[in-house]
Coordinates of C-alpha atoms in Angstrom, one line a residue:
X258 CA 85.4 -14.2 -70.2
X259 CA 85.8 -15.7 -73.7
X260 CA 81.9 -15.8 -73.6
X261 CA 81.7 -12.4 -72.9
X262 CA 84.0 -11.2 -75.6
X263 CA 81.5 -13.7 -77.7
X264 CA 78.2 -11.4 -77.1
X265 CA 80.2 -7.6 -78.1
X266 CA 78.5 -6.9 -81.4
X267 CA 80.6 -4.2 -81.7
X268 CA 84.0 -6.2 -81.6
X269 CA 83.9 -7.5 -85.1
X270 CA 83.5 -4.5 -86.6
X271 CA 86.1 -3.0 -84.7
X272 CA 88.9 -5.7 -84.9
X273 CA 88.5 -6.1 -89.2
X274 CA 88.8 -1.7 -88.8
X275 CA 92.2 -2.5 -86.8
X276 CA 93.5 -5.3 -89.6
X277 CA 93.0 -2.9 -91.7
X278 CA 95.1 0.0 -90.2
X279 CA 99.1 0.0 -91.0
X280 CA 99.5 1.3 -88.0
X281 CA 98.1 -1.8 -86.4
X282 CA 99.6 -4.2 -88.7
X283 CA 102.9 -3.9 -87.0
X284 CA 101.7 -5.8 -83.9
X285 CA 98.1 -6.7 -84.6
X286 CA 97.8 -9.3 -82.5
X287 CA 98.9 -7.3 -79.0
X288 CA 96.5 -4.9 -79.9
X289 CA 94.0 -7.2 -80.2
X290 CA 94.4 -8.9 -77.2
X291 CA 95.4 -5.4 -74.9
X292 CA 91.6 -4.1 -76.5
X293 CA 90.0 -7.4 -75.7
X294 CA 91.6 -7.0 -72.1
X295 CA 90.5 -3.2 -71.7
X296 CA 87.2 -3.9 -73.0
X297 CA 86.5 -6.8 -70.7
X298 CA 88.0 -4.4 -67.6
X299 CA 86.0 -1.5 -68.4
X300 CA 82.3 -3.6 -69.0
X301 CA 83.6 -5.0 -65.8
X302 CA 83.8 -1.7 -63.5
X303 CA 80.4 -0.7 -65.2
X304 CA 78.8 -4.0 -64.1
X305 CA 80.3 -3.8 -60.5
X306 CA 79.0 0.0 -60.2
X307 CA 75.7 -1.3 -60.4

């Protein structure tokens, strides 16, 4: 998994876009990790359709 979340391109941009937001600064790193978590699930369904 941590692979994976290595090879989203779009990720970086993304998380500095959520450090960056007071509304995520409150609990940045839950946020983080629930996105890293949906991300994975939802690449994961698309892969499995196939």
């Amino acid at each position: 998994m941590f692979q994976f979340i290595q090879q989203q391109q779009d990720l970086a941009v993304l998380l500095k876009q959520m450090e960056q937001c007071s509304v995520y600064a409150l609990d940045t790193e839950f946020i983080k990790v629930d996105t890293l978590y949906r991300l994975c699930c939802t690449n994961r369904r698309k892969v499995e359709l196939f």
